[in-house]
Amino acid sequence: MKRKTSTWLLAAFFLTTVSLAEAQPAKKIPLVGFLVPGSHSSYSARIEAFQQSLRDLGYIEGKNINIEYRYAEGKFDRVPDLAAEMARLKVDVIVTGDTPAIQAVKKTTSTIPIVMGNVADAVAAGLVSSLARPGGNITGLTTLAPELDGKRLELVKEMLPKGARVAFFWDPGITAMKIRFNEVQAAARALEITLQSLEVRNPKDLESAFEAATRERPGAFMMPNTIVLAYGKQIVDFAAKNRLPLIYDTREFIDDGGLMSYGPSFPDLWRRAASYVDKILKGAKPADLPVEQPMKFDLVINLKMAKQIGLTVPPNVLARADRVIR
């Protein structure tokens, strides 16, 4: 009798345990929103670095993490709608980059954590209170873009004939670009470089900018990544036609026709962005995660392009290059 009772109790315990286990809700798989203002191809290196970093942290897409990707294809006016779509999907965190896009996402939500893959100056753009204590729902990586333009101008001055002017494409309607243009102006004055302002708010302004460049004949073009994403193809074609060197912020675009790029390694920044996602998914608040600065910088020289436009790159500049395209 005792054996039957024990057997019955054991069976009842087993059935109860199985029923409780089945009643437990399945663990929710976190959903990450990945929203960028460019195309997949223009962000491919950053995407691969981000995905690989997630894998290194133990995340496998479709198994213990899901990611919704959205691309604005260089049309910044699409970002608010894409951000609103992310909010409707109730993602656990949004990963995005470039100041105008981050600002648009910030306006969409004050509750969903936002991780910046790259931003020129997060404090000046009003995205965070400070780098050490961001506050709010935003954190991530800053590129120190305004501070790097002086270094780019120094390198350009070493390569161009004495007295050559440098043209800067920018959009005065974007606050972050106003800040950056002021920095570029200050650096140009200190280096005694004549800076030509080429304002581009829309495609029509681009034609006017080209006309102004044709009249003034600058020795080189400089432009933020935001302009590259929106008008890069047209500017590259114009520069090639007029044998003018293009100076980029990052190495990702130099193969399309640039002479030089100098700036932080964007793939490295987006690799580090994955660690922010990991911390947030584990319970950390963006307000408590300090915004980090670049740790790796790349100088890339395109000698092939230099030969095409008849420009000689000084040996001392080549010696400093991290990569030379021949």
Short mmCIF file of C-alpha atoms in Angstrom, two decimals:
data_model
loop_
_atom_site.label_atom_id
_atom_site.label_comp_id
_atom_site.label_asym_id
_atom_site.label_seq_id
_atom_site.Cartn_x
_atom_site.Cartn_y
_atom_site.Cartn_z
CA MET A 1 0.00 0.00 0.00
CA LYS A 2 2.84 2.31 0.90
CA ARG A 3 4.51 1.53 -2.46
CA LYS A 4 1.29 2.39 -4.37
CA THR A 5 0.91 5.63 -2.43
CA SER A 6 4.55 6.61 -3.13
CA THR A 7 4.13 5.81 -6.80
CA TRP A 8 0.94 7.84 -6.98
CA LEU A 9 2.57 10.82 -5.21
CA LEU A 10 5.61 10.66 -7.51
CA ALA A 11 3.38 10.57 -10.59
CA ALA A 12 1.29 13.47 -9.30
CA PHE A 13 4.46 15.48 -8.58
CA PHE A 14 5.78 14.76 -12.07
CA LEU A 15 2.52 15.74 -13.77
CA THR A 16 2.30 18.93 -11.70
CA THR A 17 5.88 19.87 -12.55
CA VAL A 18 5.31 19.29 -16.27
CA SER A 19 2.08 21.32 -16.18
CA LEU A 20 3.80 24.22 -14.42
CA ALA A 21 6.67 24.12 -16.89
CA GLU A 22 4.27 24.20 -19.82
CA ALA A 23 2.37 27.06 -18.21
CA GLN A 24 5.52 29.21 -17.99
CA PRO A 25 5.53 31.77 -20.81
CA ALA A 26 8.33 31.43 -23.35
CA LYS A 27 11.23 33.77 -22.68
CA LYS A 28 10.85 36.92 -24.78
CA ILE A 29 13.46 37.28 -27.49
CA PRO A 30 14.75 40.89 -27.49
CA LEU A 31 13.97 42.94 -30.59
CA VAL A 32 16.52 45.49 -31.78
CA GLY A 33 15.75 48.22 -34.30
CA PHE A 34 18.64 49.09 -36.66
CA LEU A 35 17.90 52.36 -38.46
CA VAL A 36 20.42 54.27 -40.57
CA PRO A 37 20.08 57.20 -43.01
CA GLY A 38 22.11 55.56 -45.77
CA SER A 39 21.77 52.40 -47.84
CA HIS A 40 22.78 48.89 -46.90
CA SER A 41 25.80 49.09 -49.22
CA SER A 42 27.02 52.40 -47.76
CA TYR A 43 26.78 50.97 -44.24
CA SER A 44 27.90 47.42 -45.03
CA ALA A 45 31.20 47.63 -43.11
CA ARG A 46 29.45 49.05 -40.05
CA ILE A 47 26.66 46.47 -40.22
CA GLU A 48 29.13 43.58 -40.45
CA ALA A 49 31.15 44.93 -37.52
CA PHE A 50 27.99 45.35 -35.42
CA GLN A 51 26.68 41.88 -36.25
CA GLN A 52 30.04 40.20 -35.58
CA SER A 53 30.33 41.95 -32.24
CA LEU A 54 26.86 40.73 -31.27
CA ARG A 55 27.90 37.18 -32.18
CA ASP A 56 31.03 37.55 -30.06
CA LEU A 57 28.76 38.56 -27.18
CA GLY A 58 26.71 35.39 -27.63
CA TYR A 59 23.78 36.72 -29.66
CA ILE A 60 22.51 34.78 -32.67
CA GLU A 61 19.90 36.42 -34.91
CA GLY A 62 16.67 34.46 -34.98
CA LYS A 63 17.62 32.45 -31.89
CA ASN A 64 18.18 34.75 -28.93
CA ILE A 65 17.88 38.14 -30.64
CA ASN A 66 15.86 39.60 -33.52
CA ILE A 67 16.84 42.67 -35.52
CA GLU A 68 14.61 44.84 -37.70
CA TYR A 69 16.67 46.74 -40.31
CA ARG A 70 15.52 50.01 -41.89
CA TYR A 71 17.43 52.17 -44.42
CA ALA A 72 16.54 55.74 -45.42
CA GLU A 73 18.66 55.46 -48.62
CA GLY A 74 20.19 58.92 -48.09
CA LYS A 75 16.78 60.61 -47.69
CA PHE A 76 16.84 62.08 -44.20
CA ASP A 77 13.19 63.14 -44.42
CA ARG A 78 12.28 59.42 -44.33
CA VAL A 79 13.93 58.87 -40.94
CA PRO A 80 11.00 60.13 -38.77
CA ASP A 81 8.59 57.68 -40.42
CA LEU A 82 11.05 54.82 -40.04
CA ALA A 83 11.60 55.76 -36.40
CA ALA A 84 7.84 55.82 -35.80
CA GLU A 85 7.66 52.35 -37.36
CA MET A 86 10.30 51.16 -34.90
CA ALA A 87 8.25 52.55 -32.01
CA ARG A 88 5.14 50.72 -33.26
CA LEU A 89 7.13 47.49 -33.39
CA LYS A 90 7.95 48.06 -29.70
CA VAL A 91 11.64 47.37 -30.15
CA ASP A 92 13.73 47.08 -26.99
CA VAL A 93 16.47 49.38 -28.28
CA ILE A 94 17.14 51.42 -31.44
CA VAL A 95 20.62 51.57 -32.97
CA THR A 96 21.18 54.51 -35.30
CA GLY A 97 23.87 56.90 -36.50
CA ASP A 98 24.63 60.36 -37.93
CA THR A 99 23.39 63.43 -36.09
CA PRO A 100 20.25 64.31 -38.13
CA ALA A 101 19.00 60.73 -37.93
CA ILE A 102 19.62 60.47 -34.19
CA GLN A 103 17.82 63.77 -33.60
CA ALA A 104 14.82 62.51 -35.59
CA VAL A 105 14.70 59.27 -33.61
CA LYS A 106 14.98 61.21 -30.35
CA LYS A 107 11.90 63.25 -31.28
CA THR A 108 9.98 60.02 -31.90
CA THR A 109 10.59 58.41 -28.53
CA SER A 110 11.79 59.46 -25.09
CA THR A 111 11.40 55.98 -23.59
CA ILE A 112 12.98 53.46 -25.99
CA PRO A 113 16.76 53.29 -25.40
CA ILE A 114 18.77 54.71 -28.31
CA VAL A 115 22.37 53.67 -29.07
CA MET A 116 24.39 56.02 -31.30
CA GLY A 117 26.78 54.21 -33.62
CA ASN A 118 28.35 57.55 -34.50
CA VAL A 119 27.58 61.22 -33.91
CA ALA A 120 29.73 64.28 -34.56
CA ASP A 121 29.23 66.05 -31.22
CA ALA A 122 26.54 64.57 -29.01
CA VAL A 123 26.63 67.38 -26.43
CA ALA A 124 26.59 70.30 -28.89
CA ALA A 125 23.75 68.63 -30.81
CA GLY A 126 21.68 68.47 -27.62
CA LEU A 127 21.47 64.68 -27.64
CA VAL A 128 23.05 64.12 -24.22
CA SER A 129 23.73 66.27 -21.16
CA SER A 130 27.40 65.28 -21.03
CA LEU A 131 29.61 62.46 -22.24
CA ALA A 132 30.15 61.11 -18.72
CA ARG A 133 26.49 61.32 -17.67
CA PRO A 134 24.26 61.29 -20.78
CA GLY A 135 20.91 61.44 -18.98
CA GLY A 136 17.74 60.59 -20.90
CA ASN A 137 17.42 57.58 -23.19
CA ILE A 138 20.47 58.07 -25.46
CA THR A 139 24.07 56.88 -25.27
CA GLY A 140 26.72 55.45 -27.60
CA LEU A 141 29.71 56.67 -29.58
CA THR A 142 30.85 60.14 -30.65
CA THR A 143 33.32 60.78 -33.49
CA LEU A 144 34.73 64.16 -32.42
CA ALA A 145 34.14 65.29 -36.03
CA PRO A 146 34.55 69.07 -35.51
CA GLU A 147 37.93 68.58 -33.83
CA LEU A 148 39.23 66.41 -36.68
CA ASP A 149 38.60 68.91 -39.48
CA GLY A 150 41.67 70.89 -38.45
CA LYS A 151 43.82 67.79 -38.94
CA ARG A 152 42.25 67.15 -42.35
CA LEU A 153 42.96 70.73 -43.42
CA GLU A 154 46.58 70.39 -42.30
CA LEU A 155 46.98 67.31 -44.50
CA VAL A 156 45.25 68.98 -47.44
CA LYS A 157 47.51 72.04 -47.11
CA GLU A 158 50.57 69.80 -47.36
CA MET A 159 49.29 68.28 -50.61
CA LEU A 160 47.85 71.28 -52.45
CA PRO A 161 49.80 74.06 -54.19
CA LYS A 162 50.39 77.12 -52.02
CA GLY A 163 47.40 79.46 -51.93
CA ALA A 164 44.87 76.86 -53.11
CA ARG A 165 41.39 77.21 -51.60
CA VAL A 166 39.30 74.42 -50.10
CA ALA A 167 35.55 74.16 -50.65
CA PHE A 168 33.28 72.77 -47.92
CA PHE A 169 29.86 71.29 -48.75
CA TRP A 170 27.40 71.62 -45.87
CA ASP A 171 23.72 72.05 -45.00
CA PRO A 172 23.07 75.17 -42.86
CA GLY A 173 19.65 73.79 -42.00
CA ILE A 174 21.23 71.09 -39.82
CA THR A 175 22.38 72.35 -36.42
CA ALA A 176 25.27 69.90 -36.16
CA MET A 177 26.63 71.09 -39.51
CA LYS A 178 26.48 74.72 -38.40
CA ILE A 179 28.66 73.81 -35.44
CA ARG A 180 31.03 71.90 -37.66
CA PHE A 181 31.26 74.64 -40.28
CA ASN A 182 32.25 77.13 -37.58
CA GLU A 183 35.02 74.76 -36.51
CA VAL A 184 36.20 74.35 -40.10
CA GLN A 185 36.27 78.13 -40.56
CA ALA A 186 38.34 78.60 -37.41
CA ALA A 187 40.80 75.88 -38.46
CA ALA A 188 41.10 77.36 -41.98
CA ARG A 189 41.89 80.82 -40.58
CA ALA A 190 44.56 79.38 -38.27
CA LEU A 191 46.16 77.55 -41.19
CA GLU A 192 45.78 80.54 -43.56
CA ILE A 193 43.61 78.52 -45.93
CA THR A 194 40.88 80.18 -47.99
CA LEU A 195 37.64 78.33 -47.32
CA GLN A 196 34.77 78.41 -49.81
CA SER A 197 31.33 77.73 -48.35
CA LEU A 198 29.07 75.61 -50.59
CA GLU A 199 25.62 75.44 -48.99
CA VAL A 200 23.45 72.50 -50.01
CA ARG A 201 19.94 72.19 -48.53
CA ASN A 202 18.37 70.34 -51.47
CA PRO A 203 19.21 69.07 -54.99
CA LYS A 204 18.62 72.54 -56.50
CA ASP A 205 21.23 74.02 -54.16
CA LEU A 206 23.66 71.38 -55.37
CA GLU A 207 23.56 72.83 -58.89
CA SER A 208 24.23 76.32 -57.51
CA ALA A 209 27.13 74.94 -55.46
CA PHE A 210 28.65 73.39 -58.57
CA GLU A 211 28.35 76.71 -60.43
CA ALA A 212 30.08 78.50 -57.56
CA ALA A 213 32.84 75.90 -57.49
CA THR A 214 33.33 76.25 -61.24
CA ARG A 215 33.79 80.02 -60.84
CA GLU A 216 36.11 79.89 -57.82
CA ARG A 217 38.09 76.78 -58.78
CA PRO A 218 38.89 75.35 -55.30
CA GLY A 219 41.82 73.00 -54.96
CA ALA A 220 39.81 70.37 -53.08
CA PHE A 221 36.37 69.49 -51.73
CA MET A 222 35.58 68.55 -48.14
CA MET A 223 32.18 67.28 -46.98
CA PRO A 224 30.62 65.59 -43.94
CA ASN A 225 29.29 62.06 -44.26
CA THR A 226 25.74 63.42 -44.14
CA ILE A 227 26.33 65.21 -47.45
CA VAL A 228 28.06 62.15 -48.89
CA LEU A 229 25.04 59.98 -48.13
CA ALA A 230 22.63 62.44 -49.71
CA TYR A 231 24.59 63.75 -52.73
CA GLY A 232 27.79 61.70 -52.93
CA LYS A 233 27.30 60.35 -56.47
CA GLN A 234 26.69 63.79 -58.00
CA ILE A 235 29.65 65.35 -56.17
CA VAL A 236 31.98 62.50 -57.13
CA ASP A 237 31.00 62.87 -60.81
CA PHE A 238 31.50 66.65 -60.70
CA ALA A 239 34.88 66.30 -58.99
CA ALA A 240 36.06 63.70 -61.53
CA LYS A 241 34.97 65.88 -64.45
CA ASN A 242 36.88 68.86 -63.03
CA ARG A 243 39.86 66.86 -61.73
CA LEU A 244 39.32 67.96 -58.13
CA PRO A 245 40.34 65.87 -55.09
CA LEU A 246 37.68 64.83 -52.57
CA ILE A 247 38.45 64.69 -48.86
CA TYR A 248 36.28 62.32 -46.80
CA ASP A 249 35.64 61.84 -43.10
CA THR A 250 35.95 58.08 -43.32
CA ARG A 251 37.63 55.43 -45.46
CA GLU A 252 34.30 53.82 -46.42
CA PHE A 253 33.74 56.21 -49.32
CA ILE A 254 37.25 56.80 -50.67
CA ASP A 255 37.06 53.94 -53.19
CA ASP A 256 34.26 55.84 -54.92
CA GLY A 257 36.64 58.54 -56.07
CA GLY A 258 38.24 60.28 -53.10
CA LEU A 259 41.84 61.38 -52.68
CA MET A 260 42.09 61.12 -48.91
CA SER A 261 40.13 60.23 -45.80
CA TYR A 262 41.06 60.84 -42.21
CA GLY A 263 38.93 60.04 -39.22
CA PRO A 264 37.85 57.44 -36.72
CA SER A 265 37.30 53.86 -37.80
CA PHE A 266 33.52 53.69 -38.19
CA PRO A 267 33.42 49.87 -38.21
CA ASP A 268 35.23 49.96 -34.85
CA LEU A 269 32.68 52.42 -33.46
CA TRP A 270 29.75 50.24 -34.56
CA ARG A 271 31.48 47.16 -33.19
CA ARG A 272 31.56 48.90 -29.82
CA ALA A 273 27.91 49.95 -30.21
CA ALA A 274 26.95 46.29 -29.87
CA SER A 275 28.31 46.27 -26.32
CA TYR A 276 25.89 49.07 -25.43
CA VAL A 277 23.01 46.99 -26.79
CA ASP A 278 24.17 44.06 -24.70
CA LYS A 279 24.31 46.14 -21.50
CA ILE A 280 20.90 47.70 -22.12
CA LEU A 281 19.27 44.33 -22.81
CA LYS A 282 20.73 43.14 -19.52
CA GLY A 283 19.10 46.01 -17.62
CA ALA A 284 21.46 48.98 -17.82
CA LYS A 285 19.95 52.42 -18.42
CA PRO A 286 21.32 54.63 -21.24
CA ALA A 287 21.47 57.57 -18.80
CA ASP A 288 24.09 55.69 -16.78
CA LEU A 289 26.28 54.56 -19.70
CA PRO A 290 28.96 57.16 -20.61
CA VAL A 291 29.30 58.16 -24.26
CA GLU A 292 32.62 56.88 -25.55
CA GLN A 293 35.09 58.49 -27.95
CA PRO A 294 37.06 56.99 -30.86
CA MET A 295 40.05 54.81 -30.08
CA LYS A 296 41.22 54.13 -33.64
CA PHE A 297 41.87 56.62 -36.46
CA ASP A 298 42.69 55.91 -40.11
CA LEU A 299 44.50 57.98 -42.74
CA VAL A 300 43.92 56.59 -46.23
CA ILE A 301 45.55 58.00 -49.38
CA ASN A 302 44.32 57.10 -52.85
CA LEU A 303 47.45 57.35 -55.03
CA LYS A 304 45.52 56.07 -58.02
CA MET A 305 43.21 59.08 -57.83
CA ALA A 306 46.13 61.45 -57.22
CA LYS A 307 47.74 60.32 -60.49
CA GLN A 308 44.46 60.74 -62.38
CA ILE A 309 44.16 64.39 -61.33
CA GLY A 310 47.88 65.12 -61.64
CA LEU A 311 48.55 65.67 -57.94
CA THR A 312 51.78 64.63 -56.22
CA VAL A 313 51.38 63.41 -52.65
CA PRO A 314 54.42 64.36 -50.55
CA PRO A 315 56.42 61.38 -49.18
CA ASN A 316 56.00 62.60 -45.58
CA VAL A 317 52.20 62.42 -45.96
CA LEU A 318 52.37 58.94 -47.54
CA ALA A 319 54.57 57.77 -44.67
CA ARG A 320 51.80 58.61 -42.19
CA ALA A 321 49.08 56.74 -44.11
CA ASP A 322 47.52 53.64 -42.56
CA ARG A 323 46.52 52.48 -46.04
CA VAL A 324 47.62 53.52 -49.53
CA ILE A 325 45.50 52.70 -52.58
CA ARG A 326 47.76 52.27 -55.62
#
